[in-house]
mmCIF file of C-alpha atoms and ligand atoms in Angstrom:
data_model
loop_
_atom_site.group_PDB
_atom_site.id
_atom_site.type_symbol
_atom_site.label_atom_id
_atom_site.label_comp_id
_atom_site.label_asym_id
_atom_site.label_seq_id
_atom_site.Cartn_x
_atom_site.Cartn_y
_atom_site.Cartn_z
ATOM 1 C CA MET Q 1 -0.101 -0.002 0.025
ATOM 2 C CA GLU Q 2 2.297 2.771 -1.267
ATOM 3 C CA VAL Q 3 0.564 5.766 -2.389
ATOM 4 C CA LYS Q 4 2.604 7.991 -4.993
ATOM 5 C CA LYS Q 5 5.225 9.798 -3.385
ATOM 6 C CA GLN Q 6 4.304 13.085 -4.305
ATOM 7 C CA LEU Q 7 0.839 12.838 -2.040
ATOM 8 C CA LEU Q 8 2.915 12.768 0.899
ATOM 9 C CA ASN Q 9 3.812 16.060 0.728
ATOM 10 C CA LEU Q 10 0.369 17.443 0.239
ATOM 11 C CA THR Q 11 -2.426 17.994 3.006
ATOM 12 C CA PRO Q 12 -5.977 17.382 2.103
ATOM 13 C CA TYR Q 13 -8.001 20.401 1.909
ATOM 14 C CA LYS Q 14 -8.564 21.608 5.409
ATOM 15 C CA PRO Q 15 -12.514 22.898 5.851
ATOM 16 C CA GLY Q 16 -13.373 25.564 8.091
ATOM 17 C CA LYS Q 17 -14.410 24.598 11.702
ATOM 18 C CA PRO Q 18 -18.294 23.657 11.435
ATOM 19 C CA ILE Q 19 -20.533 26.399 12.052
ATOM 20 C CA GLU Q 20 -22.315 24.467 14.779
ATOM 21 C CA ASP Q 21 -19.089 24.054 16.829
ATOM 22 C CA VAL Q 22 -18.104 27.611 16.394
ATOM 23 C CA LYS Q 23 -21.589 28.792 17.652
ATOM 24 C CA ARG Q 24 -21.204 26.343 20.758
ATOM 25 C CA GLU Q 25 -17.782 27.287 21.550
ATOM 26 C CA TYR Q 26 -18.114 30.730 21.820
ATOM 27 C CA GLY Q 27 -21.501 30.816 22.801
ATOM 28 C CA LEU Q 28 -22.911 32.812 19.687
ATOM 29 C CA GLU Q 29 -26.524 32.745 18.025
ATOM 30 C CA LYS Q 30 -25.439 33.712 14.531
ATOM 31 C CA ILE Q 31 -22.571 33.337 12.169
ATOM 32 C CA VAL Q 32 -21.630 35.227 9.153
ATOM 33 C CA LYS Q 33 -19.389 33.522 6.922
ATOM 34 C CA LEU Q 34 -17.362 35.730 4.738
ATOM 35 C CA ALA Q 35 -14.401 33.377 3.815
ATOM 36 C CA SER Q 36 -15.187 31.718 0.646
ATOM 37 C CA ASN Q 37 -16.328 34.265 -1.692
ATOM 38 C CA GLU Q 38 -19.883 32.777 -1.804
ATOM 39 C CA ASN Q 39 -22.637 35.139 -2.900
ATOM 40 C CA PRO Q 40 -24.195 36.983 -0.069
ATOM 41 C CA PHE Q 41 -27.266 37.508 -1.819
ATOM 42 C CA GLY Q 42 -27.921 33.928 -2.478
ATOM 43 C CA PHE Q 43 -29.126 32.997 -6.147
ATOM 44 C CA SER Q 44 -31.674 33.749 -8.692
ATOM 45 C CA ASN Q 45 -35.482 32.770 -7.598
ATOM 46 C CA LYS Q 46 -35.739 30.805 -10.736
ATOM 47 C CA VAL Q 47 -33.301 28.231 -9.623
ATOM 48 C CA LYS Q 48 -35.590 26.499 -7.197
ATOM 49 C CA ASP Q 49 -38.340 25.643 -9.161
ATOM 50 C CA VAL Q 50 -36.198 23.980 -11.841
ATOM 51 C CA LEU Q 51 -34.657 21.999 -9.042
ATOM 52 C CA GLN Q 52 -37.835 20.834 -7.709
ATOM 53 C CA LYS Q 53 -38.800 19.658 -11.260
ATOM 54 C CA GLN Q 54 -35.363 17.908 -11.656
ATOM 55 C CA MET Q 55 -36.130 16.055 -8.485
ATOM 56 C CA ASP Q 56 -38.601 13.340 -10.072
ATOM 57 C CA SER Q 57 -35.917 12.026 -12.413
ATOM 58 C CA ILE Q 58 -32.780 11.841 -10.051
ATOM 59 C CA ASN Q 59 -32.906 8.037 -10.602
ATOM 60 C CA ILE Q 60 -31.805 8.795 -14.142
ATOM 61 C CA TYR Q 61 -28.217 9.536 -14.943
ATOM 62 C CA PRO Q 62 -27.687 13.078 -16.201
ATOM 63 C CA ASP Q 63 -26.668 14.100 -19.958
ATOM 64 C CA GLY Q 64 -23.107 13.363 -19.753
ATOM 65 C CA TYR Q 65 -22.764 16.150 -22.505
ATOM 66 C CA ALA Q 66 -24.958 18.538 -20.747
ATOM 67 C CA ALA Q 67 -26.071 19.416 -24.399
ATOM 68 C CA GLU Q 68 -29.123 21.849 -22.893
ATOM 69 C CA LEU Q 69 -26.665 23.623 -20.729
ATOM 70 C CA ARG Q 70 -24.057 23.761 -23.375
ATOM 71 C CA ASN Q 71 -26.418 25.266 -25.785
ATOM 72 C CA ALA Q 72 -27.418 27.824 -23.422
ATOM 73 C CA VAL Q 73 -23.865 28.767 -22.505
ATOM 74 C CA ALA Q 74 -22.960 28.917 -26.072
ATOM 75 C CA GLU Q 75 -25.705 31.368 -27.086
ATOM 76 C CA HIS Q 76 -24.836 33.390 -23.901
ATOM 77 C CA LEU Q 77 -21.099 33.478 -24.766
ATOM 78 C CA LYS Q 78 -21.445 33.654 -28.491
ATOM 79 C CA VAL Q 79 -19.266 30.712 -28.834
ATOM 80 C CA SER Q 80 -19.767 27.225 -30.451
ATOM 81 C CA PRO Q 81 -21.067 24.688 -28.226
ATOM 82 C CA ARG Q 82 -17.966 22.797 -29.171
ATOM 83 C CA GLN Q 83 -16.012 24.976 -27.510
ATOM 84 C CA LEU Q 84 -16.947 24.340 -24.032
ATOM 85 C CA ILE Q 85 -16.278 21.825 -21.375
ATOM 86 C CA PHE Q 86 -18.229 21.516 -18.024
ATOM 87 C CA GLY Q 87 -16.674 20.323 -14.744
ATOM 88 C CA ASN Q 88 -17.918 19.458 -11.212
ATOM 89 C CA GLY Q 89 -17.159 22.981 -10.306
ATOM 90 C CA SER Q 90 -14.046 24.603 -12.425
ATOM 91 C CA ASP Q 91 -12.202 23.291 -9.848
ATOM 92 C CA GLU Q 92 -12.526 19.852 -11.702
ATOM 93 C CA VAL Q 93 -11.720 21.375 -15.121
ATOM 94 C CA VAL Q 94 -8.402 22.296 -13.546
ATOM 95 C CA GLN Q 95 -7.915 18.896 -12.732
ATOM 96 C CA ILE Q 96 -8.842 17.427 -16.067
ATOM 97 C CA LEU Q 97 -6.307 19.935 -17.331
ATOM 98 C CA CYS Q 98 -3.690 18.688 -15.216
ATOM 99 C CA ARG Q 99 -4.567 15.073 -16.022
ATOM 100 C CA ALA Q 100 -4.509 15.735 -19.705
ATOM 101 C CA TYR Q 101 -1.162 17.757 -19.952
ATOM 102 C CA LEU Q 102 1.088 17.147 -16.816
ATOM 103 C CA SER Q 103 3.333 14.606 -16.092
ATOM 104 C CA PRO Q 104 6.884 13.836 -14.349
ATOM 105 C CA SER Q 105 8.559 15.131 -17.244
ATOM 106 C CA LYS Q 106 6.612 18.435 -17.566
ATOM 107 C CA ASN Q 107 6.750 21.623 -15.709
ATOM 108 C CA THR Q 108 3.956 24.377 -14.757
ATOM 109 C CA VAL Q 109 4.151 27.866 -14.425
ATOM 110 C CA MET Q 110 2.042 29.867 -11.940
ATOM 111 C CA ALA Q 111 1.860 32.898 -9.616
ATOM 112 C CA LYS Q 112 2.587 32.809 -5.860
ATOM 113 C CA PRO Q 113 0.367 33.395 -3.915
ATOM 114 C CA THR Q 114 -2.502 32.070 -6.350
ATOM 115 C CA PHE Q 115 -5.438 29.909 -6.422
ATOM 116 C CA PRO Q 116 -4.086 26.779 -4.669
ATOM 117 C CA GLN Q 117 -5.831 24.317 -6.729
ATOM 118 C CA TYR Q 118 -3.467 24.483 -9.594
ATOM 119 C CA LYS Q 119 -0.496 23.381 -7.536
ATOM 120 C CA HIS Q 120 -2.319 20.841 -6.026
ATOM 121 C CA ASN Q 121 -3.356 18.925 -8.895
ATOM 122 C CA ALA Q 122 -0.123 19.483 -10.804
ATOM 123 C CA VAL Q 123 1.675 17.844 -7.637
ATOM 124 C CA ILE Q 124 -0.429 15.055 -8.007
ATOM 125 C CA GLU Q 125 0.556 14.514 -11.788
ATOM 126 C CA GLY Q 126 4.270 14.705 -10.634
ATOM 127 C CA ALA Q 127 5.186 17.754 -12.536
ATOM 128 C CA ASP Q 128 7.726 20.152 -11.656
ATOM 129 C CA ILE Q 129 6.043 23.607 -10.009
ATOM 130 C CA ARG Q 130 7.564 26.981 -11.131
ATOM 131 C CA GLU Q 131 5.927 29.593 -8.911
ATOM 132 C CA VAL Q 132 6.406 33.177 -9.774
ATOM 133 C CA THR Q 133 6.026 35.666 -6.854
ATOM 134 C CA LEU Q 134 3.404 38.558 -7.259
ATOM 135 C CA ILE Q 135 4.452 42.081 -7.556
ATOM 136 C CA GLU Q 136 2.223 44.505 -5.588
ATOM 137 C CA GLY Q 137 -0.510 41.774 -6.092
ATOM 138 C CA ALA Q 138 -0.463 41.378 -9.584
ATOM 139 C CA HIS Q 139 1.098 38.635 -11.978
ATOM 140 C CA ASP Q 140 4.682 39.147 -12.785
ATOM 141 C CA LEU Q 141 4.044 38.256 -16.291
ATOM 142 C CA GLU Q 142 7.718 38.876 -17.507
ATOM 143 C CA GLY Q 143 9.020 36.782 -14.571
ATOM 144 C CA MET Q 144 6.291 34.158 -15.840
ATOM 145 C CA LEU Q 145 7.954 34.188 -19.288
ATOM 146 C CA SER Q 146 11.234 33.720 -18.181
ATOM 147 C CA ALA Q 147 10.223 30.672 -16.060
ATOM 148 C CA ILE Q 148 8.671 28.944 -19.182
ATOM 149 C CA ASP Q 149 11.136 26.202 -21.216
ATOM 150 C CA GLU Q 150 10.697 23.545 -23.622
ATOM 151 C CA ASN Q 151 9.099 21.172 -20.887
ATOM 152 C CA THR Q 152 6.518 23.834 -19.622
ATOM 153 C CA ALA Q 153 2.930 22.271 -20.264
ATOM 154 C CA ILE Q 154 0.676 24.929 -18.595
ATOM 155 C CA VAL Q 155 0.689 28.354 -17.528
ATOM 156 C CA TRP Q 156 -1.803 29.769 -15.253
ATOM 157 C CA LEU Q 157 -3.015 33.154 -14.838
ATOM 158 C CA CYS Q 158 -5.838 33.949 -12.316
ATOM 159 C CA THR Q 159 -7.462 37.197 -13.211
ATOM 160 C CA PRO Q 160 -8.583 38.960 -10.859
ATOM 161 C CA ASN Q 161 -6.408 36.823 -8.680
ATOM 162 C CA ASN Q 162 -7.394 35.085 -5.777
ATOM 163 C CA PRO Q 163 -6.317 36.206 -3.039
ATOM 164 C CA THR Q 164 -5.359 39.645 -4.261
ATOM 165 C CA GLY Q 165 -8.089 40.834 -6.320
ATOM 166 C CA VAL Q 166 -5.574 42.196 -8.721
ATOM 167 C CA TYR Q 167 -6.448 41.811 -12.530
ATOM 168 C CA ILE Q 168 -4.510 41.525 -15.710
ATOM 169 C CA SER Q 169 -5.110 44.260 -18.256
ATOM 170 C CA GLU Q 170 -5.948 43.655 -21.902
ATOM 171 C CA GLU Q 171 -2.628 45.238 -23.054
ATOM 172 C CA ASP Q 172 -0.592 42.888 -20.771
ATOM 173 C CA LEU Q 173 -2.567 39.911 -21.535
ATOM 174 C CA LEU Q 174 -2.131 40.328 -25.127
ATOM 175 C CA SER Q 175 1.685 41.045 -24.883
ATOM 176 C CA PHE Q 176 1.951 37.785 -22.753
ATOM 177 C CA LEU Q 177 -0.020 35.809 -25.261
ATOM 178 C CA SER Q 178 2.031 36.826 -28.236
ATOM 179 C CA ARG Q 179 5.147 35.696 -26.544
ATOM 180 C CA VAL Q 180 4.320 32.259 -25.188
ATOM 181 C CA PRO Q 181 5.264 29.479 -27.243
ATOM 182 C CA ASN Q 182 2.173 28.090 -28.928
ATOM 183 C CA ASN Q 183 2.655 24.722 -27.514
ATOM 184 C CA VAL Q 184 2.251 25.609 -23.929
ATOM 185 C CA VAL Q 185 -1.394 26.010 -22.614
ATOM 186 C CA VAL Q 186 -2.413 29.267 -20.970
ATOM 187 C CA VAL Q 187 -5.339 28.802 -18.613
ATOM 188 C CA VAL Q 188 -6.841 32.234 -17.648
ATOM 189 C CA ASP Q 189 -9.058 31.516 -14.776
ATOM 190 C CA GLU Q 190 -11.849 34.020 -14.683
ATOM 191 C CA ALA Q 191 -13.911 32.741 -11.928
ATOM 192 C CA TYR Q 192 -14.855 36.431 -10.809
ATOM 193 C CA PHE Q 193 -15.365 37.427 -14.405
ATOM 194 C CA GLU Q 194 -18.977 38.743 -13.903
ATOM 195 C CA TYR Q 195 -17.828 40.975 -11.029
ATOM 196 C CA VAL Q 196 -15.162 42.590 -13.019
ATOM 197 C CA VAL Q 197 -15.673 46.553 -13.617
ATOM 198 C CA ALA Q 198 -12.139 47.612 -14.884
ATOM 199 C CA GLU Q 199 -12.569 48.950 -18.433
ATOM 200 C CA ASP Q 200 -9.271 47.323 -19.498
ATOM 201 C CA TYR Q 201 -10.037 44.043 -18.800
ATOM 202 C CA PRO Q 202 -9.601 41.996 -21.774
ATOM 203 C CA ASP Q 203 -12.213 40.352 -23.647
ATOM 204 C CA SER Q 204 -10.509 36.910 -23.470
ATOM 205 C CA ILE Q 205 -12.965 35.047 -25.613
ATOM 206 C CA SER Q 206 -12.275 37.444 -28.402
ATOM 207 C CA LEU Q 207 -8.925 36.044 -28.279
ATOM 208 C CA LEU Q 208 -9.778 32.484 -28.557
ATOM 209 C CA ALA Q 209 -9.865 32.622 -32.522
ATOM 210 C CA ASN Q 210 -5.704 33.611 -32.631
ATOM 211 C CA HIS Q 211 -4.867 31.552 -29.650
ATOM 212 C CA PRO Q 212 -5.685 27.917 -29.892
ATOM 213 C CA ASN Q 213 -3.601 27.115 -26.725
ATOM 214 C CA LEU Q 214 -5.728 29.586 -24.694
ATOM 215 C CA VAL Q 215 -8.198 28.096 -21.996
ATOM 216 C CA ILE Q 216 -10.536 30.231 -20.145
ATOM 217 C CA LEU Q 217 -12.559 29.190 -16.844
ATOM 218 C CA ARG Q 218 -15.689 30.583 -15.500
ATOM 219 C CA THR Q 219 -17.943 29.117 -12.784
ATOM 220 C CA PHE Q 220 -21.567 29.338 -11.607
ATOM 221 C CA SER Q 221 -20.016 29.207 -8.093
ATOM 222 C CA LYS Q 222 -19.234 32.941 -7.164
ATOM 223 C CA ALA Q 223 -21.756 35.817 -9.017
ATOM 224 C CA TYR Q 224 -24.598 33.170 -10.063
ATOM 225 C CA GLY Q 225 -24.411 31.962 -6.115
ATOM 226 C CA LEU Q 226 -24.514 28.074 -7.247
ATOM 227 C CA ALA Q 227 -21.366 27.018 -5.072
ATOM 228 C CA GLY Q 228 -23.104 24.288 -3.383
ATOM 229 C CA LEU Q 229 -24.051 22.557 -6.632
ATOM 230 C CA ARG Q 230 -20.568 22.466 -8.264
ATOM 231 C CA ILE Q 231 -20.738 23.802 -11.704
ATOM 232 C CA GLY Q 232 -17.929 25.381 -13.924
ATOM 233 C CA TYR Q 233 -16.663 25.472 -17.245
ATOM 234 C CA GLY Q 234 -13.690 25.942 -19.474
ATOM 235 C CA ILE Q 235 -13.805 27.695 -22.833
ATOM 236 C CA ALA Q 236 -11.363 27.025 -25.633
ATOM 237 C CA SER Q 237 -10.724 25.803 -28.895
ATOM 238 C CA GLU Q 238 -12.660 22.869 -30.339
ATOM 239 C CA GLN Q 239 -9.273 20.835 -30.922
ATOM 240 C CA LEU Q 240 -7.922 21.702 -27.732
ATOM 241 C CA LEU Q 241 -11.106 20.252 -25.923
ATOM 242 C CA GLN Q 242 -11.560 17.379 -28.127
ATOM 243 C CA SER Q 243 -7.925 16.157 -27.054
ATOM 244 C CA ILE Q 244 -8.772 16.702 -23.230
ATOM 245 C CA GLU Q 245 -12.270 15.148 -23.341
ATOM 246 C CA PRO Q 246 -10.759 11.716 -22.529
ATOM 247 C CA ALA Q 247 -9.756 12.786 -19.320
ATOM 248 C CA ARG Q 248 -13.318 13.873 -18.313
ATOM 249 C CA GLU Q 249 -15.666 11.273 -16.193
ATOM 250 C CA PRO Q 250 -18.768 10.548 -18.405
ATOM 251 C CA PHE Q 251 -21.225 11.739 -15.838
ATOM 252 C CA ASN Q 252 -19.467 14.456 -13.979
ATOM 253 C CA THR Q 253 -21.843 17.283 -13.841
ATOM 254 C CA SER Q 254 -25.191 16.455 -11.923
ATOM 255 C CA LYS Q 255 -28.512 16.986 -13.535
ATOM 256 C CA LEU Q 256 -29.735 19.385 -10.706
ATOM 257 C CA ALA Q 257 -26.533 21.530 -11.277
ATOM 258 C CA GLN Q 258 -27.032 21.707 -15.153
ATOM 259 C CA ALA Q 259 -30.554 22.602 -14.731
ATOM 260 C CA ALA Q 260 -29.742 25.246 -11.903
ATOM 261 C CA ALA Q 261 -27.150 26.631 -14.233
ATOM 262 C CA ILE Q 262 -29.629 27.025 -17.109
ATOM 263 C CA ALA Q 263 -31.958 28.732 -14.993
ATOM 264 C CA ALA Q 264 -29.377 31.196 -13.185
ATOM 265 C CA LEU Q 265 -28.086 31.912 -16.852
ATOM 266 C CA SER Q 266 -31.300 33.102 -17.684
ATOM 267 C CA ASP Q 267 -31.880 35.607 -14.900
ATOM 268 C CA GLN Q 268 -28.850 38.034 -15.751
ATOM 269 C CA ALA Q 269 -30.841 40.869 -13.634
ATOM 270 C CA PHE Q 270 -29.893 38.745 -10.439
ATOM 271 C CA VAL Q 271 -26.082 38.830 -11.554
ATOM 272 C CA ASN Q 272 -26.384 42.485 -12.175
ATOM 273 C CA GLU Q 273 -28.003 43.339 -8.961
ATOM 274 C CA SER Q 274 -25.113 41.067 -7.032
ATOM 275 C CA VAL Q 275 -22.410 42.873 -8.785
ATOM 276 C CA LEU Q 276 -23.804 46.401 -8.299
ATOM 277 C CA LEU Q 277 -24.178 45.756 -4.686
ATOM 278 C CA ASN Q 278 -20.638 43.986 -4.306
ATOM 279 C CA HIS Q 279 -19.309 47.349 -6.041
ATOM 280 C CA GLU Q 280 -20.868 49.342 -3.242
ATOM 281 C CA GLY Q 281 -19.590 46.796 -0.704
ATOM 282 C CA LEU Q 282 -16.101 47.081 -2.031
ATOM 283 C CA GLU Q 283 -16.283 51.006 -1.662
ATOM 284 C CA GLN Q 284 -17.425 50.543 1.952
ATOM 285 C CA PHE Q 285 -14.396 48.446 2.446
ATOM 286 C CA TYR Q 286 -12.063 50.918 0.863
ATOM 287 C CA ARG Q 287 -13.253 53.755 3.316
ATOM 288 C CA PHE Q 288 -13.258 51.723 6.064
ATOM 289 C CA CYS Q 289 -9.416 50.533 5.296
ATOM 290 C CA ASP Q 290 -8.686 53.991 4.903
ATOM 291 C CA GLN Q 291 -9.810 55.061 7.894
ATOM 292 C CA HIS Q 292 -8.439 52.492 10.052
ATOM 293 C CA ASN Q 293 -4.720 52.229 8.810
ATOM 294 C CA LEU Q 294 -5.361 48.991 6.748
ATOM 295 C CA THR Q 295 -3.701 48.635 3.513
ATOM 296 C CA TYR Q 296 -5.691 46.660 0.554
ATOM 297 C CA TYR Q 297 -5.387 46.028 -2.966
ATOM 298 C CA GLN Q 298 -8.105 47.227 -5.281
ATOM 299 C CA SER Q 299 -10.140 44.394 -5.907
ATOM 300 C CA GLN Q 300 -12.125 43.041 -9.207
ATOM 301 C CA GLY Q 301 -13.658 40.383 -7.263
ATOM 302 C CA ASN Q 302 -16.098 40.051 -4.366
ATOM 303 C CA PHE Q 303 -13.344 39.865 -1.825
ATOM 304 C CA ILE Q 304 -10.790 42.160 -0.335
ATOM 305 C CA LEU Q 305 -7.233 41.388 1.188
ATOM 306 C CA MET Q 306 -6.568 43.669 3.698
ATOM 307 C CA PHE Q 307 -3.331 44.199 5.540
ATOM 308 C CA HIS Q 308 -2.387 45.190 9.261
ATOM 309 C CA ASN Q 309 1.106 46.395 9.990
ATOM 310 C CA SER Q 310 0.820 45.007 13.636
ATOM 311 C CA PHE Q 311 -1.730 42.481 13.632
ATOM 312 C CA THR Q 312 -1.242 39.107 11.909
ATOM 313 C CA GLY Q 313 -4.067 37.595 9.830
ATOM 314 C CA ASP Q 314 -4.350 34.848 12.453
ATOM 315 C CA GLU Q 315 -5.009 37.408 15.326
ATOM 316 C CA MET Q 316 -7.584 39.224 13.132
ATOM 317 C CA PHE Q 317 -9.149 35.936 12.233
ATOM 318 C CA GLN Q 318 -9.628 34.622 15.784
ATOM 319 C CA TYR Q 319 -11.009 38.004 17.001
ATOM 320 C CA LEU Q 320 -13.739 38.024 14.196
ATOM 321 C CA LEU Q 321 -14.330 34.166 14.617
ATOM 322 C CA GLU Q 322 -14.971 34.481 18.286
ATOM 323 C CA ARG Q 323 -17.527 37.442 17.667
ATOM 324 C CA GLY Q 324 -19.341 35.422 14.760
ATOM 325 C CA TYR Q 325 -17.607 36.583 11.716
ATOM 326 C CA ILE Q 326 -15.551 33.836 9.692
ATOM 327 C CA VAL Q 327 -13.149 35.262 7.271
ATOM 328 C CA ARG Q 328 -9.802 33.737 5.685
ATOM 329 C CA SER Q 329 -6.689 34.504 7.722
ATOM 330 C CA GLY Q 330 -3.915 35.478 4.880
ATOM 331 C CA ASN Q 331 -1.675 33.203 6.858
ATOM 332 C CA ALA Q 332 -2.671 30.304 4.877
ATOM 333 C CA LEU Q 333 -2.707 32.433 1.671
ATOM 334 C CA GLY Q 334 0.719 33.470 1.817
ATOM 335 C CA PHE Q 335 0.264 37.073 3.646
ATOM 336 C CA PRO Q 336 0.832 36.590 7.257
ATOM 337 C CA HIS Q 337 -0.357 40.210 7.833
ATOM 338 C CA ALA Q 338 -3.857 40.104 6.064
ATOM 339 C CA ILE Q 339 -7.158 38.702 6.021
ATOM 340 C CA ARG Q 340 -9.207 37.915 2.917
ATOM 341 C CA VAL Q 341 -12.937 38.971 3.407
ATOM 342 C CA THR Q 342 -15.617 38.243 0.947
ATOM 343 C CA VAL Q 343 -17.856 41.435 0.505
ATOM 344 C CA GLY Q 344 -21.132 40.723 2.400
ATOM 345 C CA THR Q 345 -24.337 42.452 2.476
ATOM 346 C CA ALA Q 346 -24.217 46.144 3.566
ATOM 347 C CA GLU Q 347 -25.369 44.907 6.859
ATOM 348 C CA GLN Q 348 -23.099 42.330 7.236
ATOM 349 C CA ASN Q 349 -20.304 44.675 6.299
ATOM 350 C CA LYS Q 350 -21.310 46.963 8.675
ATOM 351 C CA GLN Q 351 -21.288 44.761 11.544
ATOM 352 C CA PHE Q 352 -17.719 43.333 10.405
ATOM 353 C CA PHE Q 353 -16.306 46.871 10.579
ATOM 354 C CA GLU Q 354 -17.757 47.507 13.775
ATOM 355 C CA ILE Q 355 -16.067 44.393 15.286
ATOM 356 C CA LEU Q 356 -12.725 44.751 13.409
ATOM 357 C CA SER Q 357 -12.729 48.429 14.483
ATOM 358 C CA SER Q 358 -13.068 47.631 18.164
ATOM 359 C CA MET Q 359 -10.039 45.544 17.631
ATOM 360 C CA LEU Q 360 -8.026 48.115 16.047
ATOM 361 C CA LYS Q 361 -8.742 50.695 18.481
HETATM 362 C C1 PLP X 1 -13.676 29.910 -6.469
HETATM 363 C C2 PLP X 1 -12.495 30.008 -7.366
HETATM 364 C C3 PLP X 1 -12.555 28.807 -8.267
HETATM 365 C C4 PLP X 1 -13.429 27.389 -8.086
HETATM 366 O O1 PLP X 1 -14.837 27.656 -8.313
HETATM 367 P P1 PLP X 1 -15.679 26.371 -8.600
HETATM 368 O O2 PLP X 1 -16.341 26.623 -9.830
HETATM 369 O O3 PLP X 1 -16.543 26.156 -7.477
HETATM 370 O O4 PLP X 1 -14.758 25.019 -8.607
HETATM 371 C C5 PLP X 1 -11.599 28.730 -9.347
HETATM 372 N N1 PLP X 1 -10.729 29.669 -9.425
HETATM 373 C C6 PLP X 1 -10.915 30.692 -8.338
HETATM 374 C C7 PLP X 1 -9.768 31.566 -8.681
HETATM 375 C C8 PLP X 1 -11.744 30.661 -7.217
HETATM 376 O O5 PLP X 1 -11.474 31.444 -6.436
#
C-alpha cells in the first residue's frame, strides 16, 4: 500500500470549523461566513423551481454532454457549443487539464500566491512546479515568461487573482500571449469575471480565434450563487477540448447542477444586482480601510485582501471568529499580516467593520 510519493507532501483541503461548533464554543447565536467568496445575496429565484422539477428524475443519469446547458452557455457567450467543457465546479476543469497535460517530465508555471488548486493538482501529476512571486498583488508576467522552457506544459493566470483581487489588463495579456510558445497551454481563470468593472479587462473570448492554446475558466459558484451545486466550465478551441475530453468523467456534472445553471444564466438581472451591490460593498471596505490604517489591493472580485502592520492575519481571524464572523486568515494564503474577506451584504459589512474597528482601536 504505497501511495504516489508526491501525495506525501500534500495536505488534504482543510475545511473551516463547522458553524455549529463555532456557535457552541463561543456562545454565539449567529455566524456570518465571509470566507469563501460565495454570493451573500444567494441565487436567482428561478433556480428553486427547476430543481424541484428535476427531483422527479434523479434515478436517471444526467446528460453527460450537458447539451441543454451547453447550448445555453454557447448562446450567452457567442461561442460554438463545441468550445465548452463542463466540470463539477471549475476546480474539476483544473483537474482535467492537469490530468491531460502534466506528467513528471513536464513543468507548470503559476503565480505565488494564487488559487491553490493549480499547484495541488499539478503536484499529484508529478509535474515540476514553477512559482513566480506576485508584484504588488499582480502577476509578474515577465517573470512567468522567463520561467517557461521547452518542458512547460501549462501556465496559469488567475485574473482577478485570488487572493489579491488584482487583474491582468488587456494590453498585458495580449503581450503575454504573443510571447508564449504556442505549444504551452495558457489557462486564464476568470472565476470572478462577472464582478469585474475595470474597463481595460480583456475580452478573453475574442482572443480564442488567434490563440488555440488558450483555455478560459468560468464558474457558476461565485456571482451566480451556485457554489453548493458544483458547476463550472472551460472555454477553448474545439481542437484543444477534443483532445482533453477523454480525461473527463462521463457523468461529471449532475442534472440538478445543469438545470440550475440554465435557470441562473437566464436571470442576468440577479447577477447584475449582485455585481452592483458588490461594487458598493467594496467601496464601503475601501473607506473603512482608509480610516483604520489598513492597506489593501483594489479588488475586481467579491473579496478584499486587507493588511494590518501590527496584527497578524491569524489574530484578526480569531478575534472576528469569536464574535461570529468567519473570514480567511492570510496566513494560509501567503500573506501573514492580512485577512481575505468576502464582501457581504451592506448590513454584514457594517457589523464586520464594527467588530474589526473595536479590535484595531
Ligand atoms: C472559487 C474559485 C474557483 C473554483 O470555483 P468552482 O467552480 O466552485 O470550483 C476557481 N478559481 C478561482 C480563482 C476561485 O476563486
